[in-house]
Short mmCIF file of C-alpha atoms in Angstrom, two decimals:
data_model
loop_
_atom_site.label_atom_id
_atom_site.label_comp_id
_atom_site.label_asym_id
_atom_site.label_seq_id
_atom_site.Cartn_x
_atom_site.Cartn_y
_atom_site.Cartn_z
CA UNK H 379 68.86 51.39 89.49
CA UNK H 380 71.73 51.95 92.11
CA UNK H 381 73.81 54.82 91.32
CA UNK H 382 77.50 54.01 91.25
CA UNK H 383 79.63 56.15 93.29
CA UNK H 384 83.33 56.63 91.99
CA UNK H 385 85.90 55.79 94.61
CA UNK H 386 89.03 57.99 94.98
CA UNK H 387 92.11 56.99 93.21
CA UNK H 388 94.46 55.56 95.92
CA UNK H 389 97.38 57.06 94.16
CA UNK H 390 95.82 60.49 94.19
CA UNK H 391 94.88 60.27 97.95
CA UNK H 392 98.49 59.17 98.72
CA UNK H 393 99.80 62.12 96.67
CA UNK H 394 97.63 64.64 98.37
CA UNK H 395 98.46 63.26 101.67
CA UNK H 396 102.32 63.40 100.87
CA UNK H 397 101.86 66.97 99.79
CA UNK H 398 99.95 67.88 102.84
CA UNK H 399 102.53 66.38 105.11
CA UNK H 400 105.26 68.09 103.17
CA UNK H 401 103.57 71.50 103.58
CA UNK H 402 103.10 70.84 107.29
CA UNK H 403 106.71 69.84 107.64
CA UNK H 404 107.71 72.96 105.71
CA UNK H 405 105.63 75.20 107.91
CA UNK H 406 106.93 73.41 110.90
CA UNK H 407 110.51 73.92 110.05
CA UNK H 408 109.78 77.63 109.03
CA UNK H 409 108.31 78.39 112.47
CA UNK H 410 111.19 76.61 114.20
CA UNK H 411 113.47 78.81 112.31
CA UNK H 412 111.59 81.88 113.11
CA UNK H 413 111.52 81.05 116.80
CA UNK H 414 115.46 80.53 116.67
CA UNK H 415 115.78 83.87 115.14
CA UNK H 416 113.59 85.55 117.56
CA UNK H 417 115.64 84.00 120.46
CA UNK H 418 118.88 85.34 119.01
CA UNK H 419 117.27 88.87 118.52
CA UNK H 420 115.89 88.70 122.09
CA UNK H 421 119.34 88.00 123.49
CA UNK H 422 120.88 90.84 121.44
CA UNK H 423 118.27 93.39 122.41
CA UNK H 424 117.53 92.31 126.13
CA UNK H 425 120.77 90.41 126.94
CA UNK H 426 118.96 87.59 128.87
CA UNK H 427 118.77 84.00 128.33
CA UNK H 428 115.46 82.13 127.63
CA UNK H 429 112.85 83.44 129.92
CA UNK H 430 108.98 83.20 130.10
CA UNK H 431 108.89 86.97 129.04
CA UNK H 432 110.89 85.95 125.93
CA UNK H 433 108.40 83.14 125.09
CA UNK H 434 105.32 85.42 125.31
CA UNK H 435 106.98 88.23 123.41
CA UNK H 436 108.17 85.91 120.73
CA UNK H 437 104.69 84.32 120.22
CA UNK H 438 103.20 87.83 120.08
CA UNK H 439 105.73 89.14 117.53
CA UNK H 440 105.27 85.81 115.31
CA UNK H 441 101.43 86.40 115.43
CA UNK H 442 101.89 90.17 114.40
CA UNK H 443 104.34 89.47 111.65
CA UNK H 444 102.07 86.67 110.23
CA UNK H 445 99.07 89.14 110.34
CA UNK H 446 101.00 91.83 108.42
CA UNK H 447 102.22 89.47 105.82
CA UNK H 448 98.49 88.19 105.45
CA UNK H 449 97.18 91.76 104.95
CA UNK H 450 99.82 92.46 102.22
CA UNK H 451 99.46 88.94 100.51
CA UNK H 452 95.65 89.08 100.34
CA UNK H 453 95.44 92.58 98.97
CA UNK H 454 93.91 94.28 101.98
CA UNK H 455 96.87 96.54 102.34
CA UNK H 456 99.31 98.07 99.77
CA UNK H 457 101.89 99.37 102.24
CA UNK H 458 103.28 98.36 105.58
CA UNK H 459 101.44 101.40 107.09
CA UNK H 460 98.20 100.28 105.89
CA UNK H 461 98.78 96.65 107.16
CA UNK H 462 99.67 98.02 110.50
CA UNK H 463 96.60 100.20 110.47
CA UNK H 464 94.45 97.15 109.63
CA UNK H 465 95.78 94.82 112.31
CA UNK H 466 95.82 97.69 114.90
CA UNK H 467 92.01 97.40 114.78
CA UNK H 468 91.98 93.76 115.70
CA UNK H 469 91.42 93.13 119.53
CA UNK H 470 94.13 90.49 119.79
CA UNK H 471 96.85 92.96 118.73
CA UNK H 472 95.80 95.84 120.94
CA UNK H 473 97.16 96.96 124.28
CA UNK H 474 95.44 94.71 126.89
CA UNK H 475 95.33 97.28 129.60
CA UNK H 476 97.00 100.06 131.42
CA UNK H 477 98.79 98.03 134.07
CA UNK H 478 102.66 98.28 134.12
CA UNK H 479 103.15 94.48 133.28
CA UNK H 480 100.66 94.74 130.38
CA UNK H 481 102.52 97.57 128.84
CA UNK H 482 105.84 95.90 129.31
CA UNK H 483 104.68 92.68 127.66
CA UNK H 484 103.32 94.64 124.75
CA UNK H 485 106.38 96.82 124.46
CA UNK H 486 108.74 93.75 124.53
CA UNK H 487 106.71 92.11 121.71
CA UNK H 488 106.86 95.05 119.47
CA UNK H 489 110.50 95.82 120.18
CA UNK H 490 111.07 92.18 119.24
CA UNK H 491 109.16 92.61 116.10
CA UNK H 492 111.08 95.71 115.24
CA UNK H 493 114.38 93.82 115.89
CA UNK H 494 113.44 90.91 113.52
CA UNK H 495 112.58 93.44 110.64
CA UNK H 496 116.08 95.04 111.28
CA UNK H 497 117.88 91.57 111.18
CA UNK H 498 115.96 90.78 108.01
CA UNK H 499 117.21 94.18 106.52
CA UNK H 500 113.53 95.32 106.27
CA UNK H 501 114.35 98.69 107.64
CA UNK H 502 111.25 100.53 106.39
CA UNK H 503 109.05 97.96 108.20
CA UNK H 504 111.05 98.46 111.42
CA UNK H 505 110.83 102.24 111.23
CA UNK H 506 107.18 102.16 110.50
CA UNK H 507 106.42 99.80 113.48
CA UNK H 508 108.67 101.74 115.78
CA UNK H 509 107.21 105.20 114.95
CA UNK H 510 103.58 103.90 115.24
CA UNK H 511 104.13 102.40 118.67
CA UNK H 512 106.20 105.12 120.17
CA UNK H 513 103.30 107.55 119.42
CA UNK H 514 100.74 105.11 120.60
CA UNK H 515 98.26 106.33 123.16
CA UNK H 516 98.65 104.32 126.29
CA UNK H 517 102.47 103.65 125.87
CA UNK H 518 104.25 105.68 128.62
CA UNK H 519 107.66 107.34 128.01
CA UNK H 520 109.59 104.73 129.85
CA UNK H 521 108.29 101.84 127.67
CA UNK H 522 108.85 104.18 124.47
CA UNK H 523 112.39 104.83 125.76
CA UNK H 524 113.18 101.21 126.20
CA UNK H 525 112.00 100.26 122.71
CA UNK H 526 114.12 103.13 121.35
CA UNK H 527 117.27 102.10 123.34
CA UNK H 528 116.92 98.49 122.43
CA UNK H 529 116.51 99.32 118.79
CA UNK H 530 119.51 101.57 118.72
CA UNK H 531 121.63 98.80 120.31
CA UNK H 532 120.57 96.21 117.65
CA UNK H 533 121.03 98.89 114.76
CA UNK H 534 124.54 99.59 115.68
CA UNK H 535 125.54 95.89 115.74
CA UNK H 536 123.68 95.18 112.51
CA UNK H 537 125.11 98.07 110.54
CA UNK H 538 128.58 97.22 111.51
CA UNK H 539 127.99 93.61 110.53
CA UNK H 540 126.73 94.80 107.22
CA UNK H 541 129.88 96.86 106.68
CA UNK H 542 132.06 93.90 107.59
CA UNK H 543 130.10 91.66 105.24
CA UNK H 544 130.56 94.17 102.46
CA UNK H 545 126.84 94.16 101.91
CA UNK H 546 126.82 97.76 100.22
CA UNK H 547 123.15 97.79 99.28
CA UNK H 548 121.85 96.98 102.74
CA UNK H 549 124.41 99.07 104.46
CA UNK H 550 123.33 102.22 102.39
CA UNK H 551 119.75 101.45 103.24
CA UNK H 552 120.45 101.08 106.92
CA UNK H 553 122.20 104.47 107.00
CA UNK H 554 119.34 106.03 105.16
CA UNK H 555 116.89 104.83 107.79
CA UNK H 556 119.04 104.92 110.89
CA UNK H 557 121.73 107.49 110.37
CA UNK H 558 120.51 109.51 113.48
CA UNK H 559 121.13 106.46 115.80
CA UNK H 560 124.62 106.14 114.80
CA UNK H 561 128.08 107.83 115.28
CA UNK H 562 131.18 107.53 113.13
CA UNK H 563 132.73 105.41 116.03
CA UNK H 564 130.09 102.79 115.59
CA UNK H 565 131.28 101.82 112.24
CA UNK H 566 134.47 99.66 111.50
CA UNK H 567 136.67 102.13 109.85
CA UNK H 568 138.43 99.72 107.59
CA UNK H 569 135.26 97.98 106.35
CA UNK H 570 133.51 101.13 105.38
CA UNK H 571 136.49 102.06 103.10
CA UNK H 572 136.14 98.78 101.04
CA UNK H 573 135.28 99.29 97.50
CA UNK H 574 131.93 97.55 98.08
CA UNK H 575 130.80 99.92 100.70
CA UNK H 576 132.37 102.97 99.26
CA UNK H 577 130.98 102.21 95.85
CA UNK H 578 127.44 101.62 96.97
CA UNK H 579 127.54 104.98 98.87
CA UNK H 580 128.73 106.74 95.77
CA UNK H 581 126.08 105.15 93.70
CA UNK H 582 123.45 106.04 96.23
CA UNK H 583 124.75 109.86 96.23
CA UNK H 584 124.49 109.86 92.47
CA UNK H 585 120.98 108.12 92.35
CA UNK H 586 119.84 110.58 94.92
CA UNK H 587 120.81 113.61 92.83
CA UNK H 588 119.13 112.26 89.77
CA UNK H 589 115.98 111.89 91.80
CA UNK H 590 116.11 115.20 93.70
CA UNK H 591 118.27 117.44 91.54
CA UNK H 592 115.45 120.13 91.69
CA UNK H 593 115.26 119.80 95.58
CA UNK H 594 118.89 120.87 96.65
CA UNK H 595 117.98 120.96 100.37
CA UNK H 596 116.72 117.42 100.18
CA UNK H 597 119.94 116.31 98.35
CA UNK H 598 122.01 118.24 100.87
CA UNK H 599 120.38 116.44 103.76
CA UNK H 600 121.02 113.16 102.48
CA UNK H 601 124.69 113.80 101.85
CA UNK H 602 124.83 115.22 105.49
CA UNK H 603 123.74 111.78 106.75
CA UNK H 604 126.70 109.99 105.20
CA UNK H 605 129.08 112.72 105.59
CA UNK H 606 128.58 113.19 109.44
CA UNK H 607 129.53 109.56 109.81
CA UNK H 608 132.68 110.04 107.75
CA UNK H 609 131.49 107.91 104.86
CA UNK H 610 131.72 110.54 102.23
CA UNK H 611 133.24 113.88 101.36
CA UNK H 612 130.60 116.27 100.09
CA UNK H 613 132.90 118.24 97.93
CA UNK H 614 134.04 115.10 96.17
CA UNK H 615 130.60 113.87 95.59
CA UNK H 616 129.63 117.40 94.02
CA UNK H 617 132.56 117.06 91.66
CA UNK H 618 131.78 113.50 90.51
CA UNK H 619 131.56 113.43 86.61
CA UNK H 620 128.09 111.83 86.80
CA UNK H 621 126.72 114.63 88.85
CA UNK H 622 128.39 117.30 86.88
CA UNK H 623 127.12 115.96 83.68
CA UNK H 624 123.58 115.53 84.91
CA UNK H 625 123.45 118.91 86.33
CA UNK H 626 124.45 120.51 83.00
CA UNK H 627 121.82 118.47 81.15
CA UNK H 628 119.11 119.37 83.54
CA UNK H 629 120.19 123.15 83.46
CA UNK H 630 119.89 123.04 79.66
CA UNK H 631 116.68 121.14 79.80
CA UNK H 632 115.05 123.69 82.24
CA UNK H 633 116.23 126.58 80.28
CA UNK H 634 114.75 125.15 77.16
CA UNK H 635 111.43 124.69 79.01
CA UNK H 636 111.43 127.91 81.22
CA UNK H 637 113.48 130.38 79.13
CA UNK H 638 110.62 132.86 79.60
CA UNK H 639 110.45 132.09 83.32
CA UNK H 640 113.58 133.51 84.72
CA UNK H 641 112.91 132.88 88.31
CA UNK H 642 112.10 129.17 87.54
CA UNK H 643 115.42 128.58 85.66
CA UNK H 644 117.38 130.57 88.06
CA UNK H 645 116.12 128.35 90.99
CA UNK H 646 117.36 125.17 89.49
CA UNK H 647 120.73 126.76 88.40
CA UNK H 648 121.26 128.50 91.82
CA UNK H 649 120.43 125.28 93.60
CA UNK H 650 123.41 123.52 91.71
CA UNK H 651 125.55 126.56 92.65
CA UNK H 652 124.71 126.26 96.26
CA UNK H 653 125.59 122.41 96.27
CA UNK H 654 129.03 123.32 94.85
CA UNK H 655 128.41 121.40 91.68
CA UNK H 656 128.95 124.22 89.18
CA UNK H 657 128.95 128.14 89.20
CA UNK H 658 126.38 130.20 87.41
CA UNK H 659 128.80 131.42 84.81
CA UNK H 660 129.58 127.90 83.76
CA UNK H 661 125.86 127.22 83.25
CA UNK H 662 125.08 130.46 81.53
CA UNK H 663 127.93 129.96 79.14
CA UNK H 664 126.96 126.29 78.07
CA UNK H 665 126.73 126.39 74.21
CA UNK H 666 123.30 124.84 74.16
CA UNK H 667 121.96 127.59 76.49
CA UNK H 668 123.62 130.32 74.53
CA UNK H 669 122.41 129.11 71.06
CA UNK H 670 118.95 128.65 72.41
CA UNK H 671 118.78 132.04 74.01
CA UNK H 672 119.87 133.69 70.78
CA UNK H 673 117.09 131.68 68.95
CA UNK H 674 114.49 132.85 71.45
CA UNK H 675 115.61 136.30 71.50
CA UNK H 676 115.43 136.43 67.75
CA UNK H 677 112.00 134.60 67.42
CA UNK H 678 110.47 136.89 70.02
CA UNK H 679 111.37 139.73 68.04
CA UNK H 680 110.19 138.29 64.93
CA UNK H 681 106.89 137.50 66.56
CA UNK H 682 106.40 140.58 68.67
CA UNK H 683 108.27 143.19 66.71
CA UNK H 684 105.48 145.67 66.93
CA UNK H 685 105.33 145.28 70.84
CA UNK H 686 108.72 146.32 72.11
CA UNK H 687 107.79 145.95 75.65
CA UNK H 688 107.08 142.28 75.03
CA UNK H 689 110.31 141.16 73.28
CA UNK H 690 112.36 143.65 75.50
CA UNK H 691 111.12 141.87 78.59
CA UNK H 692 112.58 138.48 77.35
CA UNK H 693 115.90 140.30 76.45
CA UNK H 694 116.16 141.90 79.79
CA UNK H 695 115.57 138.66 81.40
CA UNK H 696 118.33 137.07 79.60
CA UNK H 697 120.48 139.79 80.67
CA UNK H 698 119.60 139.79 84.36
CA UNK H 699 120.19 135.94 84.39
CA UNK H 700 123.69 136.60 82.96
CA UNK H 701 122.97 134.49 79.86
CA UNK H 702 123.07 137.17 77.19
CA UNK H 703 123.86 140.83 77.60
CA UNK H 704 121.43 143.12 75.78
CA UNK H 705 124.32 144.67 73.65
CA UNK H 706 124.98 141.21 72.26
CA UNK H 707 121.40 140.64 71.49
CA UNK H 708 120.90 144.01 69.68
CA UNK H 709 123.81 143.07 67.44
CA UNK H 710 122.47 139.68 66.36
CA UNK H 711 122.44 139.88 62.53
CA UNK H 712 119.06 138.33 62.15
CA UNK H 713 117.37 140.74 64.59
CA UNK H 714 118.97 143.84 62.66
CA UNK H 715 117.79 142.26 59.44
CA UNK H 716 114.33 141.62 60.78
CA UNK H 717 114.06 145.10 62.08
CA UNK H 718 114.92 146.78 58.69
CA UNK H 719 112.20 144.48 57.06
CA UNK H 720 109.57 145.38 59.61
CA UNK H 721 110.22 149.05 59.45
CA UNK H 722 110.04 149.15 55.65
CA UNK H 723 106.93 146.91 55.85
CA UNK H 724 105.47 149.46 58.36
CA UNK H 725 106.35 152.21 56.01
CA UNK H 726 104.72 150.68 52.94
CA UNK H 727 101.56 149.58 54.71
CA UNK H 728 100.85 152.41 57.03
CA UNK H 729 102.82 155.31 56.00
CA UNK H 730 105.62 157.49 57.27
CA UNK H 731 104.11 158.43 60.63
CA UNK H 732 103.55 154.87 62.00
CA UNK H 733 106.87 153.89 60.57
CA UNK H 734 108.48 156.63 62.49
CA UNK H 735 106.86 155.60 65.69
CA UNK H 736 108.28 152.05 65.38
CA UNK H 737 111.69 153.38 64.26
CA UNK H 738 112.01 155.45 67.47
CA UNK H 739 111.14 152.46 69.52
CA UNK H 740 113.80 150.35 68.03
CA UNK H 741 116.34 153.09 68.21
CA UNK H 742 115.60 153.53 72.05
CA UNK H 743 116.38 149.89 72.32
CA UNK H 744 119.57 150.25 70.51
CA UNK H 745 118.43 147.97 67.65
CA UNK H 746 118.80 150.39 64.82
CA UNK H 747 120.57 153.65 64.14
CA UNK H 748 117.97 156.20 63.07
CA UNK H 749 120.28 158.02 60.53
CA UNK H 750 121.12 154.68 58.94
CA UNK H 751 117.45 153.75 58.44
CA UNK H 752 116.52 157.27 57.28
CA UNK H 753 119.13 157.30 54.74
CA UNK H 754 117.74 154.30 52.94
CA UNK H 755 116.39 155.39 49.49
CA UNK H 756 112.98 154.18 49.94
CA UNK H 757 112.60 155.81 53.24
CA UNK H 758 113.99 159.03 51.97
CA UNK H 759 111.70 159.06 49.08
CA UNK H 760 108.55 158.25 51.27
CA UNK H 761 109.61 160.72 53.92
CA UNK H 762 109.57 163.59 51.16
CA UNK H 763 106.16 162.64 50.20
CA UNK H 764 104.84 162.80 53.59
CA UNK H 765 105.37 166.49 54.00
#
């Protein structure tokens, strides 16, 4: 019996053909747009009209960008650096030789690729490519310098355009990555004072402090990038209410966590002081820190009442930090109350001699007055029986 072979549905074939044609047209249009974009970038970076060198560099840059995108899309790389490392191993993307013309062709393609990334606000990608290529073995100093100079030229124009467009987010990101390539005169003065740009800079400073509050050098370096370009006033940033409040919250949190590690707490507190955000006295006198210090001074005495060196160490740390003076700790009502309780307990359990040893320790620390304790009826009675 002859087997019947089902024929494809003409409508399905037509739909698939239309879809394939549409995809082809979209891909063709995308490539055309990409080439137009590369030509514009070439003219900005190299200042020449269409040339054979531009066509060669453009095709190479297109292939390299497509390869990077493929590495990321197909999961063979999670970061730009990994994608660059992967395609770097492919023969078609390696430096073809050591001749001058080969180096120049390679350098132009890479420079164009960097320029495209900058134009697309992909600054991290641009920096990653530039760093990798400038340190590549086989690239001479002159080629690396040309890449660097062309990049700086485009950066200056692009950052200025971002300011004029009031694109705060990308403007801030461009300063983050390329501040060292800019001078204050490269930026349009009126545009950078716009609410959109100034607000984005302020938000970035606050966000950076929230991320690196415990790394004052890192935070200070980031502020310096913008300050050097006249984009912010470091003193005003330090006094911003959001930063002031966050610094207090973190100081309190660190004291609660590291109250018995004075150097750790002092490091975070003193970092805020160095940044001009707060002074040490202001942090030390915060009610939450004061109350917590009193609680811990008391609880340590309750726990280590028989080990004067242990609880005294914590008390001394609080005094050295400027949080609580010893005199104030000694006079805390609960500590004096517990001292009497523990002395009487020692007297009842171990007798007068052991009690007397603990009494002398407390007296040396200024917690109790010997005459006052000795005059207590129960103490006087037991003292008489001990002789």
